[in-house]
Every structure is written in structure tokens, then in C-alpha cells.
Short mmCIF file of C-alpha atoms in Angstrom, two decimals:
data_model
loop_
_atom_site.label_atom_id
_atom_site.label_comp_id
_atom_site.label_asym_id
_atom_site.label_seq_id
_atom_site.Cartn_x
_atom_site.Cartn_y
_atom_site.Cartn_z
CA UNK A 1 -53.71 -207.23 -32.85
CA UNK A 2 -54.88 -207.45 -36.69
CA UNK A 3 -52.88 -205.35 -38.98
CA UNK A 4 -54.41 -203.86 -42.15
CA UNK A 5 -52.28 -204.94 -45.33
CA UNK A 6 -50.37 -202.13 -45.36
CA UNK A 7 -48.92 -202.54 -41.77
CA UNK A 8 -48.97 -206.08 -41.98
CA UNK A 9 -45.45 -206.22 -44.06
CA UNK A 10 -44.16 -203.72 -41.68
CA UNK A 11 -45.47 -205.99 -38.47
CA UNK A 12 -46.07 -202.72 -36.67
CA UNK A 13 -49.17 -199.85 -37.08
CA UNK A 14 -48.17 -196.74 -38.72
CA UNK A 15 -51.13 -194.84 -37.09
CA UNK A 16 -50.28 -195.83 -33.61
CA UNK A 17 -47.21 -193.65 -32.34
CA UNK A 18 -45.57 -192.82 -29.01
CA UNK A 19 -43.44 -189.87 -28.53
CA UNK A 20 -40.14 -190.23 -26.88
CA UNK A 21 -39.73 -188.68 -23.61
CA UNK A 22 -37.99 -185.34 -23.52
CA UNK A 23 -35.35 -183.58 -21.37
CA UNK A 24 -37.95 -181.24 -20.12
CA UNK A 25 -40.13 -184.19 -19.05
CA UNK A 26 -37.56 -185.91 -17.43
CA UNK A 27 -36.59 -182.43 -15.48
CA UNK A 28 -40.35 -182.16 -14.07
CA UNK A 29 -40.70 -183.69 -10.66
CA UNK A 30 -44.53 -184.46 -11.24
CA UNK A 31 -43.65 -186.31 -14.41
CA UNK A 32 -41.02 -188.54 -12.86
CA UNK A 33 -43.56 -189.05 -9.76
CA UNK A 34 -46.23 -190.30 -12.46
CA UNK A 35 -43.66 -192.59 -14.28
CA UNK A 36 -42.47 -193.93 -10.82
CA UNK A 37 -46.31 -194.63 -9.89
CA UNK A 38 -47.22 -196.34 -12.93
CA UNK A 39 -43.95 -198.49 -12.61
CA UNK A 40 -44.87 -199.36 -8.91
CA UNK A 41 -48.48 -200.21 -9.70
CA UNK A 42 -47.14 -203.08 -12.18
CA UNK A 43 -46.25 -205.04 -9.21
CA UNK A 44 -43.56 -206.56 -10.77
CA UNK A 45 -40.61 -207.87 -8.80
CA UNK A 46 -36.89 -206.19 -9.14
CA UNK A 47 -35.49 -209.25 -10.61
CA UNK A 48 -38.35 -209.57 -13.30
CA UNK A 49 -38.37 -205.86 -14.22
CA UNK A 50 -35.60 -206.28 -17.16
CA UNK A 51 -37.76 -208.93 -18.92
CA UNK A 52 -41.09 -207.29 -18.24
CA UNK A 53 -39.92 -204.01 -19.79
CA UNK A 54 -38.47 -205.91 -22.76
CA UNK A 55 -41.68 -207.64 -23.27
CA UNK A 56 -43.45 -204.59 -23.19
CA UNK A 57 -41.23 -202.92 -25.94
CA UNK A 58 -41.39 -206.13 -28.02
CA UNK A 59 -45.35 -206.32 -27.76
CA UNK A 60 -45.79 -202.69 -28.61
CA UNK A 61 -47.72 -202.61 -31.99
CA UNK A 62 -46.71 -198.98 -32.90
CA UNK A 63 -43.60 -196.87 -33.37
CA UNK A 64 -41.72 -194.38 -31.23
CA UNK A 65 -41.24 -191.11 -32.57
CA UNK A 66 -38.34 -189.00 -31.76
CA UNK A 67 -38.17 -185.00 -31.96
CA UNK A 68 -38.27 -184.75 -35.70
CA UNK A 69 -41.14 -186.95 -36.40
CA UNK A 70 -38.89 -189.88 -37.24
CA UNK A 71 -38.68 -193.34 -35.84
CA UNK A 72 -36.68 -193.89 -32.93
CA UNK A 73 -35.33 -197.13 -31.60
CA UNK A 74 -35.15 -197.37 -27.76
CA UNK A 75 -31.59 -198.62 -26.78
CA UNK A 76 -32.14 -201.43 -24.25
CA UNK A 77 -28.69 -201.73 -23.64
CA UNK A 78 -29.15 -199.00 -21.06
CA UNK A 79 -30.51 -201.64 -18.76
CA UNK A 80 -27.43 -204.00 -19.16
CA UNK A 81 -25.25 -203.03 -16.26
CA UNK A 82 -24.12 -204.44 -12.88
CA UNK A 83 -26.89 -204.30 -9.95
CA UNK A 84 -29.57 -203.41 -12.43
CA UNK A 85 -32.02 -205.24 -10.10
CA UNK A 86 -31.10 -202.78 -7.26
CA UNK A 87 -31.97 -199.82 -9.65
CA UNK A 88 -35.12 -201.23 -10.60
CA UNK A 89 -36.13 -202.09 -7.01
CA UNK A 90 -35.34 -198.43 -6.04
CA UNK A 91 -37.20 -196.68 -9.13
CA UNK A 92 -39.86 -199.05 -10.20
CA UNK A 93 -40.64 -201.19 -6.90
CA UNK A 94 -40.71 -198.54 -4.19
CA UNK A 95 -43.47 -196.33 -3.94
CA UNK A 96 -42.27 -192.31 -4.24
CA UNK A 97 -43.08 -190.61 -1.13
CA UNK A 98 -46.05 -187.78 -1.27
CA UNK A 99 -43.46 -185.21 0.53
CA UNK A 100 -40.21 -186.02 -1.73
CA UNK A 101 -39.59 -184.29 -4.85
CA UNK A 102 -38.23 -186.64 -7.22
CA UNK A 103 -35.31 -186.24 -9.45
CA UNK A 104 -33.60 -188.10 -12.29
CA UNK A 105 -29.66 -188.30 -11.70
CA UNK A 106 -27.84 -187.87 -14.72
CA UNK A 107 -26.22 -191.48 -14.86
CA UNK A 108 -29.97 -192.71 -14.93
CA UNK A 109 -31.33 -190.30 -17.63
CA UNK A 110 -31.28 -192.64 -20.53
CA UNK A 111 -32.64 -195.80 -18.55
CA UNK A 112 -35.52 -193.33 -17.19
CA UNK A 113 -35.96 -192.14 -20.64
CA UNK A 114 -36.42 -195.66 -22.23
CA UNK A 115 -38.54 -196.93 -19.21
CA UNK A 116 -40.74 -194.09 -19.34
CA UNK A 117 -41.27 -193.99 -23.11
CA UNK A 118 -42.26 -197.94 -22.87
CA UNK A 119 -44.78 -197.13 -20.04
CA UNK A 120 -46.34 -194.24 -21.93
CA UNK A 121 -46.78 -196.52 -24.97
CA UNK A 122 -48.24 -199.25 -23.04
CA UNK A 123 -50.50 -197.06 -21.02
CA UNK A 124 -51.26 -193.77 -23.26
CA UNK A 125 -54.12 -192.60 -21.23
CA UNK A 126 -52.53 -192.86 -18.00
CA UNK A 127 -49.26 -191.18 -19.28
CA UNK A 128 -51.49 -188.00 -20.09
CA UNK A 129 -51.70 -187.32 -16.47
CA UNK A 130 -48.10 -187.61 -15.53
CA UNK A 131 -46.65 -184.12 -15.00
CA UNK A 132 -50.12 -182.55 -14.04
CA UNK A 133 -50.99 -181.62 -10.53
CA UNK A 134 -53.75 -183.69 -8.82
CA UNK A 135 -57.28 -182.07 -9.23
CA UNK A 136 -57.97 -181.73 -5.46
CA UNK A 137 -54.50 -180.46 -4.69
CA UNK A 138 -54.86 -177.70 -2.02
CA UNK A 139 -51.76 -176.34 -2.59
CA UNK A 140 -51.16 -172.73 -3.57
CA UNK A 141 -50.28 -172.15 -7.50
CA UNK A 142 -47.06 -170.50 -6.33
CA UNK A 143 -45.92 -173.64 -4.69
CA UNK A 144 -45.70 -175.91 -7.93
CA UNK A 145 -42.71 -173.97 -9.17
#
């Protein structure tokens, strides 16, 4: 990507930004389902996910915006823990069953926030549908709560 003169010195584009994933989004089962589906569609092996997500973050040409419209830096250290491959296997490499109501455990909240923010930055168009019901879903409106 070629940057304009103003952005060339910063090494990122000031006009491209992605909002940090919020607590309310992490609490929405359909949002979590969308994140997991996007991660699953990447087709990355569990032992390659750490490098993959780091590369996606490194190559993002914009900036991450926090709640007060200030730049937010993602703490990639949340992935540096024992048995992280198993977590990637269970969260990213396993399809979420249609009848399951996915949720994010308190211990994994920041990991999912960082992963979802990076995936949102990488695939902004697809991320717009996270948390939205499917158009041809035949459930009654009261079943969404």
C-alpha cells in the first residue's frame, strides 16, 4: 500500500481505523459466532495461529481506535501463555455448532477482544455482519433475546 506524504512518516494511514471490540459485543452470542466463523474460515492450523494473528496485526495499515477515539494498542501478550495452541484449536479451528449459544469466558475475554479486533481490521466488510441475525432465519423475534 502506498501512503500519502502525511502518512508515510507515521507508517500507517490516519484515515483507516478500526474500533476496539467492546464488552457488549463480547457478550453478544451472535457476535462471538461471527468471530469464530471468520477465524474458522481462515483455515489456519492451531499451531500457526499465533504467528498468523501477529502477522495480520503487523500488516494492518490503519490504527485501532479506543472508546475515546484515541489510538489503542493491542496487548499481544495475552496469547503468550501455556497451551495457547489448544485455545486456538477450540476457538478458531472448530466450527461453532448451529444449536450452541457461544459465550466468552472471563479468562479468555481479552484474548477474544484482541483476536476479534484484528479480524475486524483485516475483514471490515465481513465484520459488519457479526452480531446480526441471518436474513433467512425463520425464528420468531422473541427467540433472539
